[in-house]
Amino acid sequence: MEIYDMAGHLIRRLHQSSTHVFALRTKEAGLDVTPVQFAALNAIRETPGIDQAGVAARIAYDRATIGGVIDRLEQKGWITREISPRDRRARVLALTETGAAMYGRILPVVRELQPEILPGLTDEERAAFLALARKATDQEPRS
C-alpha cells in the first residue's frame, strides 16, 4: 500500500511505538512521568529561569496546553513556579530538590530505552536516522 511509503504515516507509527516503550519502561521502573513531562523537566533543568512559554518553545509543544503539563509537575513537587521579576505576567520555573532527584532517576531509564524505539536499526543506521530527524525538525545536536 502507498501509505507505507508516506513520511506522515511512518512518523505516526514511530511516535506510537516510542510512546509505548517510554510508558512501559518508566512504569516498570516505578516512575510516573510522561514523555512531555520528561522533556519539560529537561528544558527547565537546562535553562534556569525559563518561563512556561520558553518551555513550550524549547520542546515544540503547544503554548495553550503547556500549562497543564507544568501544573502536573508542580503538583508532583518537581518544580516551582514563581512570578518573573522581569515580567509579572510570566512564571519562572525551577526544579525542586525532589524534581532534580527525580530527573536523575528518570534519565538513565530514558537513555536505556532508546535502542528499543528503533529496534531494527544498526548503530550506524540509528545515528543516520537521528541526524536526518534533527535536520528535518531543524534541531541542533546536543552533547
PDB file of C-alpha atoms in Angstrom:
ATOM      1  CA  MET A   1       0.000   0.000   0.000  1.00  0.00           C
ATOM      2  CA  GLU A   2       1.124   3.504  -0.755  1.00  0.00           C
ATOM      3  CA  ILE A   3       0.655   4.656   2.852  1.00  0.00           C
ATOM      4  CA  TYR A   4       3.713   2.642   3.946  1.00  0.00           C
ATOM      5  CA  ASP A   5       5.887   4.958   1.850  1.00  0.00           C
ATOM      6  CA  MET A   6       4.414   8.145   3.368  1.00  0.00           C
ATOM      7  CA  ALA A   7       6.501  10.002   5.941  1.00  0.00           C
ATOM      8  CA  GLY A   8       3.487  11.110   7.966  1.00  0.00           C
ATOM      9  CA  HIS A   9       2.218   7.568   8.441  1.00  0.00           C
ATOM     10  CA  LEU A  10       5.636   6.221   9.383  1.00  0.00           C
ATOM     11  CA  ILE A  11       6.292   9.110  11.782  1.00  0.00           C
ATOM     12  CA  ARG A  12       2.925   8.462  13.451  1.00  0.00           C
ATOM     13  CA  ARG A  13       3.800   4.775  13.817  1.00  0.00           C
ATOM     14  CA  LEU A  14       7.209   5.618  15.278  1.00  0.00           C
ATOM     15  CA  HIS A  15       5.563   8.037  17.698  1.00  0.00           C
ATOM     16  CA  GLN A  16       3.138   5.319  18.837  1.00  0.00           C
ATOM     17  CA  SER A  17       5.994   2.894  19.347  1.00  0.00           C
ATOM     18  CA  SER A  18       8.153   5.457  21.130  1.00  0.00           C
ATOM     19  CA  THR A  19       5.364   6.486  23.489  1.00  0.00           C
ATOM     20  CA  HIS A  20       4.523   2.859  24.243  1.00  0.00           C
ATOM     21  CA  VAL A  21       8.133   1.930  25.022  1.00  0.00           C
ATOM     22  CA  PHE A  22       8.554   5.057  27.188  1.00  0.00           C
ATOM     23  CA  ALA A  23       5.376   4.319  29.178  1.00  0.00           C
ATOM     24  CA  LEU A  24       6.250   0.648  29.622  1.00  0.00           C
ATOM     25  CA  ARG A  25       9.852   1.166  30.729  1.00  0.00           C
ATOM     26  CA  THR A  26       9.153   4.105  33.057  1.00  0.00           C
ATOM     27  CA  LYS A  27       6.255   2.217  34.666  1.00  0.00           C
ATOM     28  CA  GLU A  28       8.490  -0.845  35.147  1.00  0.00           C
ATOM     29  CA  ALA A  29      10.991   1.441  36.876  1.00  0.00           C
ATOM     30  CA  GLY A  30       8.262   2.743  39.197  1.00  0.00           C
ATOM     31  CA  LEU A  31       8.263   6.186  37.608  1.00  0.00           C
ATOM     32  CA  ASP A  32       5.138   8.260  36.988  1.00  0.00           C
ATOM     33  CA  VAL A  33       6.177  10.516  34.111  1.00  0.00           C
ATOM     34  CA  THR A  34       5.118  11.135  30.527  1.00  0.00           C
ATOM     35  CA  PRO A  35       7.431  11.900  27.602  1.00  0.00           C
ATOM     36  CA  VAL A  36       6.248  15.528  27.569  1.00  0.00           C
ATOM     37  CA  GLN A  37       6.797  15.894  31.323  1.00  0.00           C
ATOM     38  CA  PHE A  38      10.304  14.496  30.907  1.00  0.00           C
ATOM     39  CA  ALA A  39      11.009  16.916  28.047  1.00  0.00           C
ATOM     40  CA  ALA A  40       9.728  19.814  30.169  1.00  0.00           C
ATOM     41  CA  LEU A  41      11.883  18.762  33.129  1.00  0.00           C
ATOM     42  CA  ASN A  42      14.882  18.601  30.810  1.00  0.00           C
ATOM     43  CA  ALA A  43      14.184  22.089  29.429  1.00  0.00           C
ATOM     44  CA  ILE A  44      13.781  23.527  32.939  1.00  0.00           C
ATOM     45  CA  ARG A  45      16.985  21.818  34.098  1.00  0.00           C
ATOM     46  CA  GLU A  46      18.976  23.033  31.071  1.00  0.00           C
ATOM     47  CA  THR A  47      17.615  26.594  31.123  1.00  0.00           C
ATOM     48  CA  PRO A  48      17.454  28.112  34.615  1.00  0.00           C
ATOM     49  CA  GLY A  49      14.906  30.915  34.811  1.00  0.00           C
ATOM     50  CA  ILE A  50      12.900  29.698  31.804  1.00  0.00           C
ATOM     51  CA  ASP A  51       9.205  30.515  31.731  1.00  0.00           C
ATOM     52  CA  GLN A  52       6.273  28.390  30.537  1.00  0.00           C
ATOM     53  CA  ALA A  53       6.316  29.896  27.041  1.00  0.00           C
ATOM     54  CA  GLY A  54      10.037  29.172  26.828  1.00  0.00           C
ATOM     55  CA  VAL A  55       9.481  25.546  27.808  1.00  0.00           C
ATOM     56  CA  ALA A  56       6.765  25.219  25.167  1.00  0.00           C
ATOM     57  CA  ALA A  57       9.056  26.668  22.501  1.00  0.00           C
ATOM     58  CA  ARG A  58      12.052  24.600  23.566  1.00  0.00           C
ATOM     59  CA  ILE A  59      10.196  21.276  23.453  1.00  0.00           C
ATOM     60  CA  ALA A  60       7.963  22.200  20.473  1.00  0.00           C
ATOM     61  CA  TYR A  61       4.771  21.895  22.496  1.00  0.00           C
ATOM     62  CA  ASP A  62       1.583  23.890  22.211  1.00  0.00           C
ATOM     63  CA  ARG A  63       1.690  27.055  24.362  1.00  0.00           C
ATOM     64  CA  ALA A  64      -2.012  26.717  25.146  1.00  0.00           C
ATOM     65  CA  THR A  65      -1.591  23.277  26.743  1.00  0.00           C
ATOM     66  CA  ILE A  66       1.860  23.521  28.344  1.00  0.00           C
ATOM     67  CA  GLY A  67       0.190  24.961  31.440  1.00  0.00           C
ATOM     68  CA  GLY A  68      -1.396  21.590  32.227  1.00  0.00           C
ATOM     69  CA  VAL A  69       1.976  19.861  31.954  1.00  0.00           C
ATOM     70  CA  ILE A  70       3.547  22.466  34.230  1.00  0.00           C
ATOM     71  CA  ASP A  71       0.614  22.163  36.668  1.00  0.00           C
ATOM     72  CA  ARG A  72       1.166  18.405  36.981  1.00  0.00           C
ATOM     73  CA  LEU A  73       4.918  18.822  37.524  1.00  0.00           C
ATOM     74  CA  GLU A  74       4.216  21.402  40.221  1.00  0.00           C
ATOM     75  CA  GLN A  75       1.596  19.136  41.865  1.00  0.00           C
ATOM     76  CA  LYS A  76       4.183  16.349  41.994  1.00  0.00           C
ATOM     77  CA  GLY A  77       6.541  18.729  43.779  1.00  0.00           C
ATOM     78  CA  TRP A  78       9.125  18.512  41.000  1.00  0.00           C
ATOM     79  CA  ILE A  79       9.151  22.197  40.035  1.00  0.00           C
ATOM     80  CA  THR A  80       8.370  25.607  41.444  1.00  0.00           C
ATOM     81  CA  ARG A  81       6.610  28.357  39.544  1.00  0.00           C
ATOM     82  CA  GLU A  82       7.127  31.951  40.614  1.00  0.00           C
ATOM     83  CA  ILE A  83       6.299  35.343  39.143  1.00  0.00           C
ATOM     84  CA  SER A  84       9.153  36.601  36.998  1.00  0.00           C
ATOM     85  CA  PRO A  85      10.929  39.665  38.373  1.00  0.00           C
ATOM     86  CA  ARG A  86      11.322  40.911  34.764  1.00  0.00           C
ATOM     87  CA  ASP A  87       7.739  40.321  33.573  1.00  0.00           C
ATOM     88  CA  ARG A  88       4.939  39.975  36.108  1.00  0.00           C
ATOM     89  CA  ARG A  89       2.825  38.086  33.530  1.00  0.00           C
ATOM     90  CA  ALA A  90       5.419  35.325  33.186  1.00  0.00           C
ATOM     91  CA  ARG A  91       6.068  32.451  35.579  1.00  0.00           C
ATOM     92  CA  VAL A  92       9.699  31.435  36.109  1.00  0.00           C
ATOM     93  CA  LEU A  93      10.216  27.706  36.568  1.00  0.00           C
ATOM     94  CA  ALA A  94      12.850  25.829  38.547  1.00  0.00           C
ATOM     95  CA  LEU A  95      13.440  22.237  39.585  1.00  0.00           C
ATOM     96  CA  THR A  96      12.969  21.459  43.249  1.00  0.00           C
ATOM     97  CA  GLU A  97      15.400  19.142  45.019  1.00  0.00           C
ATOM     98  CA  THR A  98      12.808  16.406  44.582  1.00  0.00           C
ATOM     99  CA  GLY A  99      12.484  17.277  40.887  1.00  0.00           C
ATOM    100  CA  ALA A 100      16.243  17.210  40.367  1.00  0.00           C
ATOM    101  CA  ALA A 101      16.446  13.831  42.113  1.00  0.00           C
ATOM    102  CA  MET A 102      13.535  12.512  40.043  1.00  0.00           C
ATOM    103  CA  TYR A 103      15.164  13.748  36.832  1.00  0.00           C
ATOM    104  CA  GLY A 104      18.287  11.872  37.921  1.00  0.00           C
ATOM    105  CA  ARG A 105      16.211   8.688  38.308  1.00  0.00           C
ATOM    106  CA  ILE A 106      14.356   9.106  35.013  1.00  0.00           C
ATOM    107  CA  LEU A 107      17.293   9.988  32.742  1.00  0.00           C
ATOM    108  CA  PRO A 108      19.072   6.597  32.860  1.00  0.00           C
ATOM    109  CA  VAL A 109      15.791   4.797  32.143  1.00  0.00           C
ATOM    110  CA  VAL A 110      15.120   7.037  29.145  1.00  0.00           C
ATOM    111  CA  ARG A 111      18.684   6.599  27.879  1.00  0.00           C
ATOM    112  CA  GLU A 112      18.422   2.839  28.243  1.00  0.00           C
ATOM    113  CA  LEU A 113      15.142   2.557  26.315  1.00  0.00           C
ATOM    114  CA  GLN A 114      16.384   4.454  23.240  1.00  0.00           C
ATOM    115  CA  PRO A 115      17.507   1.350  21.276  1.00  0.00           C
ATOM    116  CA  GLU A 116      14.029  -0.161  21.789  1.00  0.00           C
ATOM    117  CA  ILE A 117      12.454   2.738  19.908  1.00  0.00           C
ATOM    118  CA  LEU A 118      14.303   1.831  16.695  1.00  0.00           C
ATOM    119  CA  PRO A 119      14.878  -1.886  17.202  1.00  0.00           C
ATOM    120  CA  GLY A 120      15.501  -2.855  13.581  1.00  0.00           C
ATOM    121  CA  LEU A 121      18.352  -0.413  13.034  1.00  0.00           C
ATOM    122  CA  THR A 122      22.079  -0.908  13.452  1.00  0.00           C
ATOM    123  CA  ASP A 123      24.040   1.651  15.462  1.00  0.00           C
ATOM    124  CA  GLU A 124      25.131   3.324  12.212  1.00  0.00           C
ATOM    125  CA  GLU A 125      21.573   3.404  10.861  1.00  0.00           C
ATOM    126  CA  ARG A 126      20.283   4.795  14.163  1.00  0.00           C
ATOM    127  CA  ALA A 127      22.884   7.588  14.035  1.00  0.00           C
ATOM    128  CA  ALA A 128      21.908   8.381  10.437  1.00  0.00           C
ATOM    129  CA  PHE A 129      18.205   8.354  11.340  1.00  0.00           C
ATOM    130  CA  LEU A 130      18.792  10.745  14.247  1.00  0.00           C
ATOM    131  CA  ALA A 131      20.858  13.082  12.061  1.00  0.00           C
ATOM    132  CA  LEU A 132      18.113  13.133   9.424  1.00  0.00           C
ATOM    133  CA  ALA A 133      15.363  13.595  12.034  1.00  0.00           C
ATOM    134  CA  ARG A 134      17.278  16.532  13.560  1.00  0.00           C
ATOM    135  CA  LYS A 135      17.713  18.027  10.092  1.00  0.00           C
ATOM    136  CA  ALA A 136      14.017  17.584   9.257  1.00  0.00           C
ATOM    137  CA  THR A 137      12.971  19.187  12.562  1.00  0.00           C
ATOM    138  CA  ASP A 138      15.673  21.862  12.392  1.00  0.00           C
ATOM    139  CA  GLN A 139      17.194  20.747  15.699  1.00  0.00           C
ATOM    140  CA  GLU A 140      20.841  21.162  16.560  1.00  0.00           C
ATOM    141  CA  PRO A 141      22.611  18.127  18.022  1.00  0.00           C
ATOM    142  CA  ARG A 142      23.085  18.282  21.782  1.00  0.00           C
ATOM    143  CA  SER A 143      26.104  16.905  23.552  1.00  0.00           C
TER     144      SER A 143
END
